[in-house]
Amino acid sequence: MSFPSIHRHGYPFICLAFLCSCIGFALSSSLGVIFAMITALCAYFFRDPMRVVPMNDALVVSPADGVVTSIVEVESPLDDGKTVTRISIFLSLFDVHVNRVPVSGTVKCIEHRPGSFSSAGSGGAVNENERVRAVIESSVGGHSVVVEQIAGVLARRIVCDLETGKVAKLGSRMGIIRFGSRMNIYLPAGVPIYVAEGHTVVGGETIVASLDADIAAVHKDLTFDKV
C-alpha cells in the first residue's frame, strides 16, 4: 500500500505537532493521543497525491479539487473590456489543497491583492477576499488565462510557486492554500466548457474546458502523464 506524498509547506506543521505529541505522551497518554491525532490531521491536509494529467496543451484542467459552484460570464479582471467565462471551485477543509496549473503557457504576471477573509463559499468572497492572481498566456491561441487563489475564513495563507516569465506546464503544481478556500479561472468567452455547476472536480485531472473547439473529437486519442 502506497501513501501520497506530503507537500513541502506541510512539514513545519507536521513536525511541530509530532514534537508536541512526544512531549504530550511524556506528560499524559491522553494528551499525547490528542497531539498524535493533530499530527495525523496535518499530514492528511497537506497530502500531495500524484495526478494523471492529460497531455494536450489545448486543454484546460481544474486547478483544484472541489466542487464547481458557479460558471458565469463576467468582465475580465484584467480591465481590458473583454467578457470572459469565470469558473469558481470551492475547496472544503477535507479536499486536497495543492493547486495545479490549469493551462500550459507562460506566466505573464503574479499579483497579490489584499482583502477580507469571509467564507470562501459566499458570494462576496469572489471580489472581496484576499487573493493571489496569476495571468498565464496560453501556448495554444495566446489567450490570457487568469487563475486566482482566494483566501477564506480559515485559509489565511496563500502560497503561489509560479514565477513571472517562466513556462507553466499543464497540471503541474502551482501552490497551496492553507485550510479551506476557493479558486477561480477566467477563460475566453465562447470556449467549450465540459463541467457544470455542482460537478466534483479533481485538480490536474478533470478537463474543464478547451481552447480548441475541435479537441472534443480527439478525446479518445489523449495520452496522460503522472505529475
CSV table of C-alpha atoms in Angstrom, one decimal:
chain,number,residue,atom,x,y,z
A,1,MET,CA,0.0,0.0,0.0
A,2,SER,CA,1.4,3.4,-1.0
A,3,PHE,CA,0.7,6.7,0.6
A,4,PRO,CA,0.5,10.1,-1.1
A,5,SER,CA,3.5,12.4,-0.6
A,6,ILE,CA,3.3,15.5,1.7
A,7,HIS,CA,3.6,19.0,0.3
A,8,ARG,CA,6.8,20.7,1.5
A,9,HIS,CA,4.8,23.5,3.1
A,10,GLY,CA,3.2,21.0,5.5
A,11,TYR,CA,6.4,19.7,7.1
A,12,PRO,CA,6.7,22.5,9.7
A,13,PHE,CA,3.1,21.9,10.9
A,14,ILE,CA,3.6,18.1,11.0
A,15,CYS,CA,6.9,18.3,12.8
A,16,LEU,CA,5.6,20.7,15.4
A,17,ALA,CA,2.5,18.6,16.0
A,18,PHE,CA,4.7,15.5,16.2
A,19,LEU,CA,7.0,17.1,18.7
A,20,CYS,CA,4.0,18.2,20.8
A,21,SER,CA,2.7,14.6,20.7
A,22,CYS,CA,6.0,13.3,22.0
A,23,ILE,CA,6.0,15.8,24.9
A,24,GLY,CA,2.3,15.0,25.4
A,25,PHE,CA,2.9,11.3,25.8
A,26,ALA,CA,5.7,12.1,28.3
A,27,LEU,CA,3.2,14.1,30.4
A,28,SER,CA,-0.1,12.2,29.8
A,29,SER,CA,-1.2,9.5,27.5
A,30,SER,CA,-4.5,11.3,26.7
A,31,LEU,CA,-2.6,14.5,25.9
A,32,GLY,CA,-0.2,12.5,23.7
A,33,VAL,CA,-3.1,10.9,21.8
A,34,ILE,CA,-4.7,14.3,21.1
A,35,PHE,CA,-1.5,15.7,19.6
A,36,ALA,CA,-1.0,12.5,17.7
A,37,MET,CA,-4.4,13.0,16.1
A,38,ILE,CA,-3.5,16.6,15.3
A,39,THR,CA,-0.3,15.3,13.6
A,40,ALA,CA,-2.3,12.8,11.5
A,41,LEU,CA,-4.8,15.6,10.5
A,42,CYS,CA,-1.9,17.8,9.4
A,43,ALA,CA,-0.4,15.0,7.3
A,44,TYR,CA,-3.9,14.4,5.8
A,45,PHE,CA,-4.5,18.1,5.0
A,46,PHE,CA,-1.1,18.5,3.3
A,47,ARG,CA,-1.2,15.3,1.3
A,48,ASP,CA,0.0,15.8,-2.2
A,49,PRO,CA,-1.1,12.8,-4.4
A,50,MET,CA,0.2,12.2,-7.9
A,51,ARG,CA,-2.3,13.1,-10.7
A,52,VAL,CA,-2.9,11.6,-14.1
A,53,VAL,CA,-2.7,14.7,-16.3
A,54,PRO,CA,-3.9,14.8,-20.0
A,55,MET,CA,-1.1,15.7,-22.3
A,56,ASN,CA,-2.6,18.2,-24.7
A,57,ASP,CA,-1.8,21.9,-24.4
A,58,ALA,CA,-5.2,22.9,-25.8
A,59,LEU,CA,-7.0,21.6,-22.7
A,60,VAL,CA,-7.8,23.4,-19.5
A,61,VAL,CA,-7.8,21.3,-16.4
A,62,SER,CA,-9.2,22.0,-12.9
A,63,PRO,CA,-6.7,23.9,-10.8
A,64,ALA,CA,-8.1,22.3,-7.6
A,65,ASP,CA,-10.0,19.5,-6.0
A,66,GLY,CA,-13.5,20.6,-5.0
A,67,VAL,CA,-17.0,21.4,-6.3
A,68,VAL,CA,-17.8,23.8,-9.2
A,69,THR,CA,-20.0,26.5,-7.5
A,70,SER,CA,-20.6,28.8,-10.5
A,71,ILE,CA,-19.9,29.3,-14.2
A,72,VAL,CA,-20.8,32.8,-15.3
A,73,GLU,CA,-19.9,35.4,-17.9
A,74,VAL,CA,-18.2,38.4,-16.3
A,75,GLU,CA,-16.0,41.3,-17.2
A,76,SER,CA,-12.3,40.4,-17.4
A,77,PRO,CA,-10.4,41.0,-14.2
A,78,LEU,CA,-7.7,42.4,-16.4
A,79,ASP,CA,-9.8,45.5,-17.1
A,80,ASP,CA,-9.4,45.1,-20.8
A,81,GLY,CA,-13.1,45.5,-21.7
A,82,LYS,CA,-13.5,41.8,-22.6
A,83,THR,CA,-16.1,39.4,-21.4
A,84,VAL,CA,-14.8,36.1,-20.1
A,85,THR,CA,-16.1,32.9,-18.5
A,86,ARG,CA,-15.4,32.5,-14.8
A,87,ILE,CA,-15.4,29.1,-13.3
A,88,SER,CA,-15.4,29.0,-9.5
A,89,ILE,CA,-14.3,26.0,-7.5
A,90,PHE,CA,-14.9,25.6,-3.7
A,91,LEU,CA,-12.4,23.5,-1.7
A,92,SER,CA,-13.7,22.1,1.6
A,93,LEU,CA,-11.4,21.5,4.5
A,94,PHE,CA,-11.2,17.8,3.5
A,95,ASP,CA,-10.1,18.3,-0.1
A,96,VAL,CA,-6.5,18.2,-1.4
A,97,HIS,CA,-5.3,21.8,-1.2
A,98,VAL,CA,-2.3,21.6,-3.5
A,99,ASN,CA,-3.2,23.7,-6.6
A,100,ARG,CA,-2.5,22.8,-10.2
A,101,VAL,CA,-1.7,24.8,-13.3
A,102,PRO,CA,-4.9,24.9,-15.4
A,103,VAL,CA,-3.4,25.7,-18.7
A,104,SER,CA,0.1,25.4,-20.4
A,105,GLY,CA,1.7,28.7,-21.2
A,106,THR,CA,4.0,31.5,-20.0
A,107,VAL,CA,3.4,33.2,-16.7
A,108,LYS,CA,2.9,36.9,-17.6
A,109,CYS,CA,2.4,38.4,-14.1
A,110,ILE,CA,1.5,37.5,-10.5
A,111,GLU,CA,-0.3,39.9,-8.2
A,112,HIS,CA,-1.2,39.7,-4.5
A,113,ARG,CA,-4.4,41.6,-3.7
A,114,PRO,CA,-5.2,42.2,0.0
A,115,GLY,CA,-8.7,41.8,1.1
A,116,SER,CA,-11.1,40.3,3.7
A,117,PHE,CA,-11.3,36.7,5.0
A,118,SER,CA,-15.0,35.9,4.7
A,119,SER,CA,-16.3,32.5,3.9
A,120,ALA,CA,-14.8,31.2,0.7
A,121,GLY,CA,-18.3,29.8,-0.3
A,122,SER,CA,-20.0,33.2,0.0
A,123,GLY,CA,-20.8,35.4,-3.0
A,124,GLY,CA,-18.8,38.3,-1.5
A,125,ALA,CA,-15.6,36.2,-1.4
A,126,VAL,CA,-15.4,36.4,-5.2
A,127,ASN,CA,-14.5,40.1,-5.2
A,128,GLU,CA,-13.6,41.0,-1.6
A,129,ASN,CA,-11.4,38.3,-0.2
A,130,GLU,CA,-7.6,38.3,-0.2
A,131,ARG,CA,-6.2,36.5,-3.3
A,132,VAL,CA,-3.2,35.8,-5.5
A,133,ARG,CA,-3.9,36.3,-9.2
A,134,ALA,CA,-1.7,34.8,-11.9
A,135,VAL,CA,-2.0,35.5,-15.6
A,136,ILE,CA,-0.9,32.8,-18.0
A,137,GLU,CA,-0.5,33.4,-21.7
A,138,SER,CA,-1.7,30.1,-23.1
A,139,SER,CA,0.7,28.2,-25.5
A,140,VAL,CA,-2.4,27.4,-27.7
A,141,GLY,CA,-4.0,30.6,-29.0
A,142,GLY,CA,-2.1,33.1,-26.9
A,143,HIS,CA,-5.1,33.7,-24.6
A,144,SER,CA,-4.7,35.4,-21.3
A,145,VAL,CA,-6.0,32.9,-18.8
A,146,VAL,CA,-6.4,34.2,-15.2
A,147,VAL,CA,-6.2,31.9,-12.2
A,148,GLU,CA,-7.0,33.1,-8.7
A,149,GLN,CA,-6.2,31.5,-5.3
A,150,ILE,CA,-8.7,33.0,-2.9
A,151,ALA,CA,-8.4,33.1,0.9
A,152,GLY,CA,-11.3,32.1,3.3
A,153,VAL,CA,-12.2,32.1,6.9
A,154,LEU,CA,-9.6,29.5,7.8
A,155,ALA,CA,-7.4,30.0,4.7
A,156,ARG,CA,-5.1,32.8,5.8
A,157,ARG,CA,-2.0,31.8,3.9
A,158,ILE,CA,-1.8,31.6,0.1
A,159,VAL,CA,1.4,30.1,-1.5
A,160,CYS,CA,2.0,30.6,-5.2
A,161,ASP,CA,5.1,29.0,-6.6
A,162,LEU,CA,4.7,30.3,-10.1
A,163,GLU,CA,7.4,32.7,-11.4
A,164,THR,CA,6.9,35.5,-13.9
A,165,GLY,CA,8.4,34.8,-17.2
A,166,LYS,CA,8.6,31.0,-16.6
A,167,VAL,CA,6.7,28.4,-18.6
A,168,ALA,CA,3.9,26.7,-16.6
A,169,LYS,CA,3.1,23.1,-17.6
A,170,LEU,CA,-0.5,21.8,-17.7
A,171,GLY,CA,-1.4,20.1,-14.4
A,172,SER,CA,1.9,20.8,-12.6
A,173,ARG,CA,1.9,22.1,-9.0
A,174,MET,CA,1.5,25.8,-8.7
A,175,GLY,CA,1.0,26.3,-4.9
A,176,ILE,CA,-1.3,25.7,-2.0
A,177,ILE,CA,-3.9,27.5,0.1
A,178,ARG,CA,-4.0,26.5,3.7
A,179,PHE,CA,-7.2,25.4,5.4
A,180,GLY,CA,-10.3,25.7,3.1
A,181,SER,CA,-10.5,28.1,0.2
A,182,ARG,CA,-11.7,28.8,-3.3
A,183,MET,CA,-10.2,29.2,-6.8
A,184,ASN,CA,-11.4,31.0,-9.9
A,185,ILE,CA,-10.3,30.6,-13.5
A,186,TYR,CA,-11.2,33.1,-16.2
A,187,LEU,CA,-11.3,31.8,-19.8
A,188,PRO,CA,-12.1,33.4,-23.1
A,189,ALA,CA,-15.8,33.7,-23.7
A,190,GLY,CA,-17.2,31.0,-26.0
A,191,VAL,CA,-14.7,28.3,-25.3
A,192,PRO,CA,-16.2,24.8,-24.9
A,193,ILE,CA,-16.9,24.1,-21.2
A,194,TYR,CA,-17.1,20.5,-20.1
A,195,VAL,CA,-18.2,20.9,-16.5
A,196,ALA,CA,-21.4,22.3,-14.9
A,197,GLU,CA,-22.3,23.8,-11.5
A,198,GLY,CA,-22.4,21.1,-8.8
A,199,HIS,CA,-19.8,18.9,-10.5
A,200,THR,CA,-17.0,17.5,-8.4
A,201,VAL,CA,-13.6,18.1,-10.0
A,202,VAL,CA,-10.0,16.8,-9.4
A,203,GLY,CA,-7.1,19.2,-9.7
A,204,GLY,CA,-4.8,18.5,-12.6
A,205,GLU,CA,-7.1,15.7,-13.9
A,206,THR,CA,-10.6,16.9,-14.7
A,207,ILE,CA,-10.9,18.6,-18.1
A,208,VAL,CA,-13.0,21.7,-17.6
A,209,ALA,CA,-12.6,23.4,-21.0
A,210,SER,CA,-10.7,23.5,-24.2
A,211,LEU,CA,-9.0,26.4,-26.1
A,212,ASP,CA,-9.5,24.4,-29.3
A,213,ALA,CA,-13.2,23.9,-30.4
A,214,ASP,CA,-12.2,20.7,-32.3
A,215,ILE,CA,-10.5,19.0,-29.4
A,216,ALA,CA,-13.6,17.2,-28.4
A,217,ALA,CA,-13.2,15.0,-31.5
A,218,VAL,CA,-9.9,13.6,-30.3
A,219,HIS,CA,-10.6,12.9,-26.6
A,220,LYS,CA,-10.2,9.2,-27.3
A,221,ASP,CA,-6.6,9.8,-28.6
A,222,LEU,CA,-5.4,11.7,-25.5
A,223,THR,CA,-2.3,10.5,-23.7
A,224,PHE,CA,-1.7,11.0,-20.0
A,225,ASP,CA,1.2,11.5,-17.6
A,226,LYS,CA,1.6,11.2,-13.8
A,227,VAL,CA,2.6,14.5,-12.2
